[in-house]
């Protein structure tokens, strides 16, 4: 049984996972309301809150699974990428527990957590696929050959998709985090009302860019009436979704893939889920989107990766440091 801790950004999360039973417990303490007055994540507020919450949350997770800390066989934590002061809290606690109990410690890459999250709770383990990871910090297209064997196909050259959602929401006066707000407001909007740019959709590669789209919304702002809000949200969301879906299916075709996966906070977007399902059905490609509770940051996805790495004999040294700027290249 593995106990994993995730504190890379603004959620404190702890999970327990075993090879036989999968996720035994997954607890999350969200800091959204703490950061909302500032319109974004404040690193010092985040690390202080992680410190306050982590110990009771570890206890609550053990209690939810009905197990004792002595039953845990290994401790894992996200070691990057993320906010340095936040990463330090989770990794220090996991290392402390590992030292105290004489059990192994595993440093886990947050992006790999998202990347493999569509396979949590599925039979057959990690399958070859083309995978879109879309979160507040990352937008990546990856060829997954097996657990630990990845090839980066493309990434965003500027803003991540979730970051674009958050920034546009802020411009429109919607609360942080903006992604779920735009998704909600867009439900009643006309997605064809405003013709926003589909940046790099036809670039022939798998890179993304969302800063031009953000600027297009900014230029439109002075001409908008309050009654246009739902249409702007729906049209903006459609532009993001068109690019994500177009590039992902093109990558699947080019690589002859028969499975697509989508993960990360933006994978919770209702229009993205709907459009991905439609395009996969049209193209005869199977689709696995991370289930809702594993789209946003959580520790179950960290424990899931840790379990796979542990089975492959990949434990970490206790002097392995956090890596705030960790990229996917670190994965192996
Ligand atoms: O994976 P995540 O929790 O944290 C990172 O690793 O970044 O992703 C958070 C991002 C935020 O930008 C948030 O606005 C976005 O995911 N998000 C959404 C939705 N739910 C969360 N974006 C669009 N539609 C949603 N329903
Ligand atoms: Zn994340």
Coordinates of C-alpha atoms and ligand atoms in Angstrom, one line a residue:
X1 CA 0.0 0.0 0.0
X2 CA 1.3 3.4 -1.0
X3 CA 0.5 6.7 0.7
X4 CA 0.9 9.7 -1.7
X5 CA 0.9 13.4 -1.0
X6 CA 0.2 16.1 -3.6
X7 CA 1.0 19.8 -2.7
X8 CA 2.3 21.3 -6.0
X9 CA -0.1 24.2 -6.1
X10 CA -3.3 25.1 -4.2
X11 CA -4.8 21.8 -3.3
X12 CA -3.5 19.7 -0.4
X13 CA -4.2 16.1 -1.3
X14 CA -3.5 12.7 0.2
X15 CA -4.4 9.2 -1.2
X16 CA -3.9 5.6 -0.4
X17 CA -3.5 3.1 -3.2
X18 CA -2.8 -0.6 -3.4
X19 CA -2.2 -2.9 -6.4
X20 CA -5.1 -5.2 -5.6
X21 CA -7.7 -2.6 -4.6
X22 CA -6.7 0.5 -6.5
X23 CA -7.6 3.8 -4.8
X24 CA -8.5 3.1 -1.1
X25 CA -9.0 6.7 -0.2
X26 CA -8.4 10.1 -1.9
X27 CA -8.9 13.2 0.2
X28 CA -8.5 16.8 -1.0
X29 CA -8.5 20.0 0.9
X30 CA -9.0 22.9 -1.5
X31 CA -7.6 26.4 -1.0
X32 CA -9.7 28.0 -3.7
X33 CA -11.6 30.3 -1.3
X34 CA -8.3 31.4 0.3
X35 CA -6.9 32.6 -3.0
X36 CA -10.1 33.9 -4.6
X37 CA -9.8 37.4 -3.1
X38 CA -6.4 37.7 -4.9
X39 CA -7.7 36.5 -8.3
X40 CA -5.0 33.7 -8.4
X41 CA -2.7 31.5 -6.3
X42 CA -0.5 33.4 -3.8
X43 CA 2.5 31.1 -3.1
X44 CA 3.0 32.1 0.5
X45 CA -0.7 31.7 1.4
X46 CA -0.6 28.3 -0.4
X47 CA 2.4 26.9 1.5
X48 CA 1.2 28.1 4.9
X49 CA -2.2 26.4 4.3
X50 CA -0.5 23.2 3.2
X51 CA 1.4 23.2 6.4
X52 CA -1.7 23.6 8.5
X53 CA -3.7 21.0 6.7
X54 CA -1.3 18.2 5.8
X55 CA -1.1 16.3 9.1
X56 CA -4.9 16.2 9.8
X57 CA -5.4 15.3 6.1
X58 CA -3.0 12.3 6.3
X59 CA -4.9 11.1 9.4
X60 CA -8.3 11.6 7.7
X61 CA -7.1 9.6 4.7
X62 CA -5.9 6.7 6.8
X63 CA -9.2 6.8 8.7
X64 CA -11.2 6.9 5.5
X65 CA -9.4 3.7 4.3
X66 CA -9.6 2.1 7.7
X67 CA -5.9 1.5 7.9
X68 CA -3.0 2.4 10.2
X69 CA 0.2 4.3 9.1
X70 CA 2.1 1.0 9.9
X71 CA 0.2 -0.7 7.1
X72 CA 1.8 1.6 4.5
X73 CA 4.6 0.1 2.5
X74 CA 5.9 3.2 0.7
X75 CA 5.5 7.0 0.8
X76 CA 5.3 9.2 -2.3
X77 CA 5.0 12.9 -3.0
X78 CA 4.9 15.2 -6.0
X79 CA 8.4 16.6 -6.4
X80 CA 7.6 18.9 -9.4
X81 CA 6.7 20.8 -11.4
X82 CA 4.9 23.3 -9.2
X83 CA 5.4 26.1 -6.6
X84 CA 8.7 25.5 -4.7
X85 CA 7.4 26.4 -1.2
X86 CA 4.3 24.2 -1.7
X87 CA 6.2 21.2 -3.1
X88 CA 8.5 21.4 -0.1
X89 CA 5.7 20.7 2.3
X90 CA 4.4 17.5 0.8
X91 CA 7.8 16.1 -0.1
X92 CA 9.2 16.8 3.4
X93 CA 6.2 15.1 5.1
X94 CA 6.5 12.1 2.8
X95 CA 10.3 11.9 3.4
X96 CA 9.7 12.2 7.1
X97 CA 7.2 9.4 7.2
X98 CA 9.6 7.3 5.1
X99 CA 12.5 7.9 7.4
X100 CA 10.4 7.4 10.5
X101 CA 9.1 4.1 9.3
X102 CA 12.1 2.8 7.4
X103 CA 10.0 2.5 4.2
X104 CA 10.9 3.7 0.7
X105 CA 10.2 7.2 -0.7
X106 CA 9.2 7.9 -4.2
X107 CA 9.4 11.3 -5.9
X108 CA 6.7 11.7 -8.5
X109 CA 6.3 14.0 -11.5
X110 CA 2.9 15.9 -11.4
X111 CA 2.6 15.8 -15.2
X112 CA 3.0 12.0 -15.2
X113 CA 0.3 11.9 -12.5
X114 CA -2.2 13.7 -14.9
X115 CA -0.9 11.8 -17.9
X116 CA -1.8 8.4 -16.5
X117 CA -4.9 9.4 -14.6
X118 CA -7.3 8.2 -17.3
X119 CA -6.1 4.7 -16.4
X120 CA -6.9 4.8 -12.7
X121 CA -9.4 2.1 -11.9
X122 CA -9.3 0.5 -15.3
X123 CA -8.3 -3.0 -16.1
X124 CA -5.4 -3.7 -18.4
X125 CA -3.1 -1.0 -16.9
X126 CA -1.6 1.7 -19.0
X127 CA -2.3 1.2 -22.7
X128 CA -0.5 2.7 -25.7
X129 CA -2.3 6.0 -26.5
X130 CA -2.1 9.6 -27.7
X131 CA -2.7 11.7 -24.6
X132 CA -3.7 15.3 -24.2
X133 CA -2.8 16.8 -20.8
X134 CA -4.6 20.1 -20.3
X135 CA -4.3 21.9 -16.9
X136 CA -3.7 25.3 -15.5
X137 CA 0.1 25.0 -15.9
X138 CA 0.4 22.6 -18.9
X139 CA -0.9 21.8 -22.3
X140 CA 0.9 18.8 -23.8
X141 CA 0.4 16.1 -26.4
X142 CA 2.2 12.9 -25.6
X143 CA 2.6 9.5 -27.2
X144 CA 2.3 7.0 -24.3
X145 CA 3.9 3.7 -25.3
X146 CA 3.7 2.2 -21.9
X147 CA 4.0 3.3 -18.3
X148 CA 7.3 5.2 -18.1
X149 CA 7.8 5.3 -21.9
X150 CA 6.7 8.6 -23.3
X151 CA 7.4 10.8 -26.4
X152 CA 6.5 14.5 -26.2
X153 CA 4.7 15.5 -29.5
X154 CA 4.0 19.1 -28.7
X155 CA 3.2 21.7 -26.0
X156 CA 2.0 25.2 -25.7
X157 CA 4.4 27.9 -26.7
X158 CA 2.8 30.5 -24.3
X159 CA -0.2 30.1 -22.1
X160 CA -1.6 26.7 -20.9
X161 CA -5.2 26.1 -21.9
X162 CA -6.4 26.4 -18.2
X163 CA -4.4 29.6 -17.8
X164 CA -6.2 31.0 -20.9
X165 CA -9.6 30.1 -19.3
X166 CA -8.5 31.7 -16.0
X167 CA -7.2 34.9 -17.6
X168 CA -10.2 35.4 -19.9
X169 CA -12.5 34.8 -17.0
X170 CA -10.7 37.4 -14.9
X171 CA -11.1 39.9 -17.8
X172 CA -14.8 39.2 -17.9
X173 CA -15.1 39.7 -14.1
X174 CA -15.7 36.0 -13.3
X175 CA -14.2 34.6 -10.0
X176 CA -11.1 32.5 -9.8
X177 CA -10.6 29.8 -11.0
X178 CA -12.2 30.8 -14.2
X179 CA -12.4 27.5 -16.1
X180 CA -15.4 26.1 -14.3
X181 CA -17.1 29.5 -14.4
X182 CA -16.7 29.9 -18.2
X183 CA -17.9 26.3 -18.6
X184 CA -21.0 27.1 -16.5
X185 CA -21.8 30.5 -18.1
X186 CA -21.2 29.1 -21.6
X187 CA -24.0 26.6 -21.2
X188 CA -26.6 29.3 -22.2
X189 CA -24.4 31.0 -24.8
X190 CA -24.1 30.9 -28.6
X191 CA -20.7 29.4 -29.5
X192 CA -20.9 30.7 -33.1
X193 CA -21.6 34.4 -32.2
X194 CA -17.9 35.5 -32.0
X195 CA -15.3 34.2 -34.5
X196 CA -12.2 33.9 -32.3
X197 CA -8.9 32.8 -33.8
X198 CA -8.0 29.1 -33.8
X199 CA -4.3 29.7 -33.3
X200 CA -1.9 27.1 -34.9
X201 CA -4.8 24.8 -35.8
X202 CA -3.4 24.4 -39.3
X203 CA 0.3 24.7 -38.4
X204 CA 1.0 21.0 -39.2
X205 CA 2.7 20.3 -35.9
X206 CA 1.5 19.6 -32.4
X207 CA 2.4 22.9 -30.7
X208 CA -0.3 25.1 -29.2
X209 CA -0.6 28.9 -28.6
X210 CA -3.4 30.5 -26.6
X211 CA -2.1 34.1 -26.0
X212 CA -3.5 35.4 -29.3
X213 CA -7.0 34.2 -28.4
X214 CA -6.7 35.9 -25.0
X215 CA -5.7 39.1 -26.8
X216 CA -8.7 38.8 -29.2
X217 CA -11.0 38.7 -26.2
X218 CA -9.3 41.7 -24.7
X219 CA -9.8 43.8 -27.9
X220 CA -13.5 42.8 -27.9
X221 CA -14.1 43.9 -24.3
X222 CA -14.9 47.6 -24.8
X223 CA -17.5 46.7 -27.4
X224 CA -19.4 44.2 -25.2
X225 CA -22.7 44.6 -23.4
X226 CA -23.4 42.6 -20.1
X227 CA -25.9 40.6 -22.1
X228 CA -23.1 39.3 -24.3
X229 CA -21.3 37.4 -21.5
X230 CA -22.7 33.9 -22.2
X231 CA -21.9 34.3 -25.9
X232 CA -18.4 35.4 -25.3
X233 CA -17.8 32.5 -22.9
X234 CA -19.3 30.0 -25.3
X235 CA -17.4 31.3 -28.3
X236 CA -14.0 31.5 -26.5
X237 CA -14.5 28.0 -25.1
X238 CA -15.3 26.7 -28.6
X239 CA -12.1 28.2 -30.0
X240 CA -10.0 26.5 -27.3
X241 CA -11.9 23.2 -27.7
X242 CA -11.6 23.3 -31.6
X243 CA -7.8 23.6 -31.3
X244 CA -7.4 20.9 -28.6
X245 CA -9.7 18.4 -30.4
X246 CA -8.2 19.2 -33.9
X247 CA -4.6 18.7 -32.8
X248 CA -5.3 15.7 -30.7
X249 CA -7.2 13.8 -33.4
X250 CA -4.5 14.7 -36.0
X251 CA -1.8 13.3 -33.6
X252 CA -3.8 10.1 -33.3
X253 CA -4.2 9.8 -37.1
X254 CA -0.5 10.5 -37.7
X255 CA 0.6 7.9 -35.1
X256 CA -2.0 5.3 -36.1
X257 CA -3.3 5.3 -32.5
X258 CA -6.6 3.7 -31.6
X259 CA -6.8 5.2 -28.1
X260 CA -7.0 8.8 -27.1
X261 CA -6.8 10.0 -23.5
X262 CA -7.5 13.4 -21.9
X263 CA -6.5 14.5 -18.4
X264 CA -5.8 17.6 -16.3
X265 CA -8.2 20.2 -14.8
X266 CA -9.5 21.4 -18.2
X267 CA -10.4 17.7 -19.0
X268 CA -13.4 18.5 -16.7
X269 CA -14.7 20.9 -19.3
X270 CA -18.1 19.8 -20.5
X271 CA -17.8 21.0 -24.1
X272 CA -14.3 19.5 -24.5
X273 CA -15.6 16.1 -23.3
X274 CA -18.5 16.3 -25.7
X275 CA -16.5 17.4 -28.7
X276 CA -13.7 14.8 -28.0
X277 CA -16.4 12.0 -27.8
X278 CA -17.9 13.1 -31.1
X279 CA -14.6 13.3 -33.0
X280 CA -13.4 9.9 -31.6
X281 CA -16.7 8.3 -32.6
X282 CA -16.4 9.7 -36.1
X283 CA -12.8 8.4 -36.4
X284 CA -13.3 5.0 -34.8
X285 CA -10.8 5.9 -32.0
X286 CA -11.5 4.8 -28.4
X287 CA -11.5 7.6 -25.8
X288 CA -10.7 7.7 -22.1
X289 CA -11.1 10.9 -20.3
X290 CA -10.0 11.0 -16.6
X291 CA -13.1 10.7 -14.4
X292 CA -14.2 14.1 -12.9
X293 CA -12.6 13.7 -9.5
X294 CA -9.2 12.9 -11.0
X295 CA -9.2 15.8 -13.5
X296 CA -8.1 18.5 -11.1
X297 CA -5.1 18.1 -8.8
X298 CA -5.5 15.0 -6.5
X299 CA -3.1 12.5 -4.8
X300 CA -4.8 9.4 -6.3
X301 CA -3.0 10.1 -9.6
X302 CA 0.3 10.5 -7.7
X303 CA -0.2 7.2 -5.8
X304 CA -1.2 5.5 -9.1
X305 CA 2.1 6.5 -10.8
X306 CA 4.0 5.7 -7.6
X307 CA 2.6 2.2 -7.6
X308 CA 3.7 1.6 -11.2
X309 CA 7.2 3.0 -10.6
X310 CA 7.5 0.9 -7.4
X311 CA 6.6 -2.2 -9.3
X312 CA 9.4 -1.4 -11.7
X313 CA 11.8 -1.0 -8.8
X314 CA 12.1 2.8 -9.2
X315 CA 12.4 4.2 -5.7
X316 CA 14.0 7.6 -5.0
X317 CA 16.9 8.7 -2.8
X318 CA 15.9 10.7 0.3
X319 CA 18.2 13.5 -0.8
X320 CA 16.4 13.9 -4.1
X321 CA 15.3 17.5 -4.1
X322 CA 12.1 19.1 -5.3
X323 CA 12.2 20.2 -8.9
X324 CA 9.8 23.2 -9.4
X325 CA 10.6 23.4 -13.1
X326 CA 10.5 19.7 -13.8
X327 CA 9.6 18.9 -17.4
X328 CA 8.3 15.7 -19.0
X329 CA 11.9 14.8 -20.1
X330 CA 12.5 13.6 -16.5
X331 CA 10.0 10.8 -17.1
X332 CA 11.4 7.4 -17.7
Ligands
LIG1 O1 -4.9 20.1 -13.1 P1 -5.3 21.4 -12.4 O2 -6.2 21.2 -11.2 O3 -4.0 22.1 -11.8 C1 -2.8 22.2 -12.6 O4 -2.0 21.3 -12.5 O5 -2.7 23.3 -13.3 O6 -5.9 22.4 -13.4 C2 -6.5 23.6 -13.0 C3 -7.0 24.3 -14.2 C4 -7.4 25.7 -13.9 O7 -6.9 26.6 -14.9 C5 -8.9 25.7 -14.1 O8 -9.5 26.9 -14.5 C6 -9.1 24.6 -15.2 O9 -8.1 23.6 -14.8 N1 -10.4 24.0 -15.2 C7 -11.3 24.1 -16.2 C8 -12.5 23.4 -15.8 N2 -12.3 22.9 -14.5 C9 -11.0 23.3 -14.2 N3 -11.2 24.7 -17.4 C10 -12.3 24.7 -18.2 N4 -13.4 24.0 -17.9 C11 -13.6 23.4 -16.7 N5 -14.7 22.8 -16.4
LIG2 ZN1 -2.3 19.6 -12.1

